[in-house]
PDB file of C-alpha atoms in Angstrom:
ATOM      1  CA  UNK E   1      56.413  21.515 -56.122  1.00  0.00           C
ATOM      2  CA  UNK E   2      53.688  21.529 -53.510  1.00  0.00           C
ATOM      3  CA  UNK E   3      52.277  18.290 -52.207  1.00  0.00           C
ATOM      4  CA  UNK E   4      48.462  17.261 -53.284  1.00  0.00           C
ATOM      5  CA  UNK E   5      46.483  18.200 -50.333  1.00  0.00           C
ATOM      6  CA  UNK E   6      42.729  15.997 -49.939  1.00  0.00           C
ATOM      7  CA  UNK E   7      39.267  17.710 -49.821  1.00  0.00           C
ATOM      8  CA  UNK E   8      38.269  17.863 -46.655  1.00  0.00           C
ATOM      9  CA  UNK E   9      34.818  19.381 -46.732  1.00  0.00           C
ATOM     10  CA  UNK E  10      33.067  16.205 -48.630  1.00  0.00           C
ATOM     11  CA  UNK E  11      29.945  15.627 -45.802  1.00  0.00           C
ATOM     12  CA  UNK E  12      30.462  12.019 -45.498  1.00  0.00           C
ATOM     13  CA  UNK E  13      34.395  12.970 -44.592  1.00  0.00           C
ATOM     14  CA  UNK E  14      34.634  15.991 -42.781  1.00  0.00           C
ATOM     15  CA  UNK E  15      34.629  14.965 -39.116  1.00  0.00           C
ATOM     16  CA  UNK E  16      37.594  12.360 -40.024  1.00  0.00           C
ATOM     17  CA  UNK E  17      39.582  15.302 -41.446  1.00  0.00           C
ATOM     18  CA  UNK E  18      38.794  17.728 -38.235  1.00  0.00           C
ATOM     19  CA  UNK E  19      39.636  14.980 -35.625  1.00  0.00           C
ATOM     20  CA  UNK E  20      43.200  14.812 -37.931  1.00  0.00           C
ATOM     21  CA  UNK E  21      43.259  18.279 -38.180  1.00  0.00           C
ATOM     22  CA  UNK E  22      43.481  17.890 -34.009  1.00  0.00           C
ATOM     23  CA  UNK E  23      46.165  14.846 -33.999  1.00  0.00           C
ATOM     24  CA  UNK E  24      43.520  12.279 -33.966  1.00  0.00           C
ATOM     25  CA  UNK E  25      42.839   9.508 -36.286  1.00  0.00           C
ATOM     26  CA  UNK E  26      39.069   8.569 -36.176  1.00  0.00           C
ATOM     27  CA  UNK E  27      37.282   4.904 -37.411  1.00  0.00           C
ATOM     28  CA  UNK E  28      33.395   6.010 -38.698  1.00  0.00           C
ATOM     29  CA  UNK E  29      31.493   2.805 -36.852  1.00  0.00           C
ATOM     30  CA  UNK E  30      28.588   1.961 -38.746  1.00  0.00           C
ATOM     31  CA  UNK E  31      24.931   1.080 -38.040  1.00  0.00           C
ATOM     32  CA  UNK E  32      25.687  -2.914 -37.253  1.00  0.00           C
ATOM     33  CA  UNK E  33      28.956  -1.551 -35.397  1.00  0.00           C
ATOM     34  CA  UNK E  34      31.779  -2.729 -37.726  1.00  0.00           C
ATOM     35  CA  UNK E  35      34.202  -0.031 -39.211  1.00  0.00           C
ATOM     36  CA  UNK E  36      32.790   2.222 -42.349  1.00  0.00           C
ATOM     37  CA  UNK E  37      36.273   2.923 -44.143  1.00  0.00           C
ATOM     38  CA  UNK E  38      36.262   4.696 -45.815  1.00  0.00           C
ATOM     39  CA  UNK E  39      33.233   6.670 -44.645  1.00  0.00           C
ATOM     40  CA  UNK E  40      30.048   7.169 -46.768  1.00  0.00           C
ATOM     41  CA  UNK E  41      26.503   7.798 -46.252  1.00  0.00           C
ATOM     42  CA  UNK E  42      25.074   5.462 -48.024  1.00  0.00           C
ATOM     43  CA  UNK E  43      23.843   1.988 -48.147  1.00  0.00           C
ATOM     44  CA  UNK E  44      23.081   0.174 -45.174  1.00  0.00           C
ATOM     45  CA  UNK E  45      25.331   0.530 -43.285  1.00  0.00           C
ATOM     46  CA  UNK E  46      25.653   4.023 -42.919  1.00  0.00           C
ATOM     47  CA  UNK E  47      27.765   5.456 -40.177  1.00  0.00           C
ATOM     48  CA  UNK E  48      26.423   6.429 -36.877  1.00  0.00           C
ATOM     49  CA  UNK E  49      29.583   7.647 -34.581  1.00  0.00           C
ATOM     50  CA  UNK E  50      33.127   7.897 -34.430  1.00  0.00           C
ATOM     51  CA  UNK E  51      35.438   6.573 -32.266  1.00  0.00           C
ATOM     52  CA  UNK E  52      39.389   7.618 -31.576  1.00  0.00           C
ATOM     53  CA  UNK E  53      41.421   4.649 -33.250  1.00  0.00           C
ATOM     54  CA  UNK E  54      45.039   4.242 -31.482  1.00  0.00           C
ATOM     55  CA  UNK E  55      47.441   5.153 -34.220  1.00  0.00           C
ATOM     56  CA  UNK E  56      48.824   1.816 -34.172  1.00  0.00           C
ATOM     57  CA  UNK E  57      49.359  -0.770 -37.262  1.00  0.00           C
ATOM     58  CA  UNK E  58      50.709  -3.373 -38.812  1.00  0.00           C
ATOM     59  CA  UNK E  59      52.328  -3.074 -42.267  1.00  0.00           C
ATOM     60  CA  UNK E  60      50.145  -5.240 -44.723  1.00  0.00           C
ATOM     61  CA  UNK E  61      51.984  -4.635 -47.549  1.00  0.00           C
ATOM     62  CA  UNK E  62      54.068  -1.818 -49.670  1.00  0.00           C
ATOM     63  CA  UNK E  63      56.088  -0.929 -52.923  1.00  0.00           C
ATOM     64  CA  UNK E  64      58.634   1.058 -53.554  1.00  0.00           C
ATOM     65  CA  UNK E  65      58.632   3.470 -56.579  1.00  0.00           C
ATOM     66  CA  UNK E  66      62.116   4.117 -58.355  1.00  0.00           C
ATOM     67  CA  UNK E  67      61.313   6.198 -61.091  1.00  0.00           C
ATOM     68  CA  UNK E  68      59.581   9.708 -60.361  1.00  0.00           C
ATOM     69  CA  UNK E  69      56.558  10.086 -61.951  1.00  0.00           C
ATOM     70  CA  UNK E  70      55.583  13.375 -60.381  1.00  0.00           C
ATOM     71  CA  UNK E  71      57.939  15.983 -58.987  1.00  0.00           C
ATOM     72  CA  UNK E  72      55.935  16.112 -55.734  1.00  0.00           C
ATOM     73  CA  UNK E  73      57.126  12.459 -54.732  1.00  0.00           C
ATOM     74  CA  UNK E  74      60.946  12.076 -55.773  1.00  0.00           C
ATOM     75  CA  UNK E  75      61.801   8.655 -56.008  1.00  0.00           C
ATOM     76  CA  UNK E  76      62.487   6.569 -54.232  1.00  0.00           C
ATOM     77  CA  UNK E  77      59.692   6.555 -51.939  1.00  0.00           C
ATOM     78  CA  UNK E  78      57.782   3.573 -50.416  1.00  0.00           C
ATOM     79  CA  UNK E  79      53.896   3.285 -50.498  1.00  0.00           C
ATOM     80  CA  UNK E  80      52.571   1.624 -47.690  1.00  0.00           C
ATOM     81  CA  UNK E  81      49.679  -0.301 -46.683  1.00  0.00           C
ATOM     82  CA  UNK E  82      49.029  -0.527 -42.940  1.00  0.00           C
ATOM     83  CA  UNK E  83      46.240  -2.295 -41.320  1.00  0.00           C
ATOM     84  CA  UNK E  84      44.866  -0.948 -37.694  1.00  0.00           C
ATOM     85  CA  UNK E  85      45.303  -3.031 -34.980  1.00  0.00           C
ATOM     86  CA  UNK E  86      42.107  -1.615 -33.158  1.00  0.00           C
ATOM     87  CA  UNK E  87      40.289  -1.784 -36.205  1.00  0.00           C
ATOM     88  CA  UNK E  88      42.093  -4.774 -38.615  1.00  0.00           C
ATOM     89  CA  UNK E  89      39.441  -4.396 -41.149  1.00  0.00           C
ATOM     90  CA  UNK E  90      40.445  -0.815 -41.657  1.00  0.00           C
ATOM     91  CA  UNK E  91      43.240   0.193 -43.884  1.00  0.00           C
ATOM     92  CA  UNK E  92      45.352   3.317 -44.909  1.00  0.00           C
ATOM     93  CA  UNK E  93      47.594   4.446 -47.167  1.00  0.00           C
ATOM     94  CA  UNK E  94      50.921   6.542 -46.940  1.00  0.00           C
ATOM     95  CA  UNK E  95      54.366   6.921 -47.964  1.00  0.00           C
ATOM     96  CA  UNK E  96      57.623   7.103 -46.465  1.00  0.00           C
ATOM     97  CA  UNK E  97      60.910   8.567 -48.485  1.00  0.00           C
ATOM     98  CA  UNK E  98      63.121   6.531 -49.483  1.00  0.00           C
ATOM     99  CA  UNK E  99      63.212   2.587 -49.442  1.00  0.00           C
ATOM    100  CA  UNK E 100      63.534   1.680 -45.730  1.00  0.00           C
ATOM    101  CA  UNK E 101      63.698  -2.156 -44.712  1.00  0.00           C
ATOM    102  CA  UNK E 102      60.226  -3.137 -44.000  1.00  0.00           C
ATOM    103  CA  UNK E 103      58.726  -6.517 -43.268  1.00  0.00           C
ATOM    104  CA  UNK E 104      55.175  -7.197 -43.510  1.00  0.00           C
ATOM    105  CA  UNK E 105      53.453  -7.827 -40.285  1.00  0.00           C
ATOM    106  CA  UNK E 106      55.790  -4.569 -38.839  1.00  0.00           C
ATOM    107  CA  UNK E 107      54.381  -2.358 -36.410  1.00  0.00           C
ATOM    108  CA  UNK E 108      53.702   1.002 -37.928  1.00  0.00           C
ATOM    109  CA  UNK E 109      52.293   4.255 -35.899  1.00  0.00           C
ATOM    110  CA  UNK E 110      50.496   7.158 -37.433  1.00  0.00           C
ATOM    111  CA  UNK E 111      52.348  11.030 -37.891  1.00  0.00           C
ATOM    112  CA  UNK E 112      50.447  13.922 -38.526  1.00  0.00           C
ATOM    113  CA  UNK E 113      52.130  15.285 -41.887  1.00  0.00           C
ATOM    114  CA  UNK E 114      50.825  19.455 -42.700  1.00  0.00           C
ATOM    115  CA  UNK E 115      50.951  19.547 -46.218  1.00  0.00           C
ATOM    116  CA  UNK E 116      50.203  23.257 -46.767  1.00  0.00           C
ATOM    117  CA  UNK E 117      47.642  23.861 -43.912  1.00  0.00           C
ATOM    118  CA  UNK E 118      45.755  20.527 -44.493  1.00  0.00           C
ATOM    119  CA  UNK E 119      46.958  17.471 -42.179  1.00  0.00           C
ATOM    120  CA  UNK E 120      47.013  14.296 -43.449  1.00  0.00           C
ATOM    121  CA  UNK E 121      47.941  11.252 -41.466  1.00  0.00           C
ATOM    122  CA  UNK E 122      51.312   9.182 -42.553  1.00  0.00           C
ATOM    123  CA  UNK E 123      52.371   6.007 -41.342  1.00  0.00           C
ATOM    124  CA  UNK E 124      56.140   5.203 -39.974  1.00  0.00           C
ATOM    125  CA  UNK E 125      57.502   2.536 -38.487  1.00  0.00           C
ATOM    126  CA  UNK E 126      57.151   1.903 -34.585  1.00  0.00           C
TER     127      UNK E 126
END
């Protein structure tokens, strides 16, 4: 069973899935200069640039899943919720296999996962 894969062609997205496609994790800065996350064009705040983010985080918070409820993720696996430190009102999600010993406030780095020809960034501990 093949992993889901994101769109990345959606307008308001694309240029945060080519910098991953290139190993770098972006941060859309909107018009009053605080982080758009996850990007859109719309309201007032619409984004104006990007900038490179470091890859670096702190874990905010995760679960782990015991019972598999799709083949693509055999449990156990742990969701997790990092926070950037560059940007700390930006989040992501990711998963790690297995149930590793995590604390909250850990530092976390991103990975570049290719899930069939699509990169998606992961989170791991630092």
């Amino acid at each position: 069973m093949s992993l889901p894969v994101p769109r990345t062609t959606d307008p308001d997205q694309a240029e945060f899935w080519a910098g991953v496609a290139e190993g770098r994790l972006l941060v859309a800065i909107g018009q009053d200069g605080t982080a758009v996350h996850p990007p859109r064009n719309a309201g007032h705040n619409t984004p104006i640039r990007w900038v490179e983010a470091a890859g670096t985080a702190r874990l905010h918070s995760w679960t782990v899943t015991v019972h598999t409820v799709d083949p693509a993720f055999p449990a156990p696996y742990t969701v997790v919720l990092v926070e950037l430190d560059d940007h700390p009102r930006v989040r992501f999600v990711g998963d790690l296999p297995g149930s590793p010993d995590l604390r909250a406030g850990q530092p976390m780095r991103v990975r570049f996962d290719d899930r069939a020809g699509v990169v998606v960034p992961q989170w791991e501990p630092a």
